[in-house]
Tab-separated table of C-alpha atoms in Angstrom:
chain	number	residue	atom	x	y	z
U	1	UNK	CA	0.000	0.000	0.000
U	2	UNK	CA	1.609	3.431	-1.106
U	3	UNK	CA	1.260	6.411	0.985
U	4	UNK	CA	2.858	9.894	1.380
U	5	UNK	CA	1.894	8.864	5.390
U	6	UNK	CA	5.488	6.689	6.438
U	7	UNK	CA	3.492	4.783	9.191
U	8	UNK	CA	1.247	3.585	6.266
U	9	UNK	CA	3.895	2.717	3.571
U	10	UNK	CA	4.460	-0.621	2.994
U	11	UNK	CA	5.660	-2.146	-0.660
U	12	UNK	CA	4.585	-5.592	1.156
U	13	UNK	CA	1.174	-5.447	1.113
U	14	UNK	CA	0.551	-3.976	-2.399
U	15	UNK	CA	-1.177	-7.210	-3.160
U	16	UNK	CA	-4.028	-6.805	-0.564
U	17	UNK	CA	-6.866	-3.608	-1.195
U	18	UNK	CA	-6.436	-1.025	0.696
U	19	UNK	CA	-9.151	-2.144	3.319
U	20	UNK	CA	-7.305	-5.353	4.522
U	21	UNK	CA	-4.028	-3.146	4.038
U	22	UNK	CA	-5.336	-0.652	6.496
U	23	UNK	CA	-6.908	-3.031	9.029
U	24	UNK	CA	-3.312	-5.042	8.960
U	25	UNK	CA	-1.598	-2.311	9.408
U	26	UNK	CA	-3.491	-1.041	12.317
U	27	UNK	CA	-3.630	-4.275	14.110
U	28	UNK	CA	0.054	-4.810	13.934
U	29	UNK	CA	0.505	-1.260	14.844
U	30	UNK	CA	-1.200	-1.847	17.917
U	31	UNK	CA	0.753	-5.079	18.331
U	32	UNK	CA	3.937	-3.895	18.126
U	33	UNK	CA	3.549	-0.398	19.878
U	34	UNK	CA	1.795	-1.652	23.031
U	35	UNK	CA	5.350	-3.959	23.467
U	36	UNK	CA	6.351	-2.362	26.966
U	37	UNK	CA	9.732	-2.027	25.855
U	38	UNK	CA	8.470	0.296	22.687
U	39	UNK	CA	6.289	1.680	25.768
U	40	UNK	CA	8.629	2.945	27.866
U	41	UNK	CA	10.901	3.574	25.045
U	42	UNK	CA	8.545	6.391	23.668
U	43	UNK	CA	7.644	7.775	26.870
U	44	UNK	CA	11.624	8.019	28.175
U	45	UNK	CA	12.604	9.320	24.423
U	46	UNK	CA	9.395	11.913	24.786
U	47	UNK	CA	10.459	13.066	28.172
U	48	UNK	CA	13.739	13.690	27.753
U	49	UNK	CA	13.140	15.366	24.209
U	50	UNK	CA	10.688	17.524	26.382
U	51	UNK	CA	13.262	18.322	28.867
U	52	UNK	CA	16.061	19.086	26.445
U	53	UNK	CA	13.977	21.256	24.527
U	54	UNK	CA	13.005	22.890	27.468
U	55	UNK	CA	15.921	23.656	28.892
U	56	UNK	CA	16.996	25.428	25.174
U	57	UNK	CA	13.876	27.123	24.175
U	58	UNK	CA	12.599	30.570	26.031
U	59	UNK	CA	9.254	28.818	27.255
U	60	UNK	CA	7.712	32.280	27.810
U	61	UNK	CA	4.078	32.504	26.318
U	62	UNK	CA	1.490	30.301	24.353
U	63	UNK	CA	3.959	30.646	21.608
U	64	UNK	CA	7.518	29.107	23.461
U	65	UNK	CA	4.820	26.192	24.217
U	66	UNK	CA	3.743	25.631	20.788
U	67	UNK	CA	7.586	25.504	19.423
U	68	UNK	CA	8.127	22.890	22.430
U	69	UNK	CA	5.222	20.881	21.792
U	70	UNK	CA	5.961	20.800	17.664
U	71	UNK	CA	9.627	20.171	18.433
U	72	UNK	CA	8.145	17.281	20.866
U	73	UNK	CA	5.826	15.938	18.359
U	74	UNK	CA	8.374	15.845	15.524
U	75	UNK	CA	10.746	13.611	17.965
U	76	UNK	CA	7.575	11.074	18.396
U	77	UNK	CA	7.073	11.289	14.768
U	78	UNK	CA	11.413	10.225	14.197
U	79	UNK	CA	10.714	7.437	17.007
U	80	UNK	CA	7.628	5.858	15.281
U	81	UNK	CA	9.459	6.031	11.902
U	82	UNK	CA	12.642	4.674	13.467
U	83	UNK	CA	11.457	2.218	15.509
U	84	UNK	CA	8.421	0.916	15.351
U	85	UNK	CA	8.397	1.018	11.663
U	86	UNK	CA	11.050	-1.557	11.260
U	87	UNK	CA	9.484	-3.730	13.669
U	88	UNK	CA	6.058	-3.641	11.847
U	89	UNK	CA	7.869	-4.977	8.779
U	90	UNK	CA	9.858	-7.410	10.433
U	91	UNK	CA	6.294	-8.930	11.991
U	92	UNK	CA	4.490	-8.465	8.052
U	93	UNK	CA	7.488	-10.384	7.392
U	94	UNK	CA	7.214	-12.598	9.764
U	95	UNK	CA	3.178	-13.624	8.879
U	96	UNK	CA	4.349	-14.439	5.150
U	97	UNK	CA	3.724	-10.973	3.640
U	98	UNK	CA	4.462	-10.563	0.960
U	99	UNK	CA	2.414	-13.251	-0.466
C-alpha cells in the first residue's frame, strides 16, 4: 500500500486492497507499539526530548509552548518512523507478507 503517510507505507502489502491493508496495518501497529519495551521507550525518548527542549527554548508565552510541543511531536514522529516502523515490517514479514 503506497502512501505519502510513512506509518502507512508498505511495498509488502501492495497485493491486498487497501481495506485489509489498512486493518493489517493497524492491528500490527497496535501489536507492536503496546510492546512495553516500545512503551517505555517512547515515553523516556518523549520526556527527555521535552526536557532538552526545554531547557533550550525561552518557554515564555502560548507561543515558546507551541515551538516545544511541535519540536516534541516531531521527535515522536522520528521514534515511530525509526522504531516501530522496522518492527512492523519485520512482523508483516514474519506472517508471510508478501504473499
Amino acid at each position: 500500500m503506497r502512501s505519502w503517510d510513512p506509518m502507512r507505507n508498505f511495498p509488502e502489502l501492495d497485493a491486498l486492497s487497501d481495506d485489509e491493508a489498512k486493518t493489517l496495518i493497524l492491528t500490527t501497529q497496535r501489536k507492536v507499539a503496546r510492546r512495553p519495551i516500545i512503551l517505555l521507550g517512547l515515553l523516556l525518548v518523549l520526556g527527555l526530548a521535552a526536557f532538552l527542549i526545554a531547557s533550550f527554548v525561552s518557554t515564555r508565552g502560548l507561543a515558546g509552548g507551541a515551538i516545544i510541543g511541535g519540536l516534541v511531536g516531531v521527535v515522536a514522529i522520528g521514534y515511530m518512523v525509526l522504531v516501530i516502523k522496522p518492527l512492523m515490517r519485520a512482523e508483516f514479514l514474519k506472517q508471510g507478507y508478501p504473499r
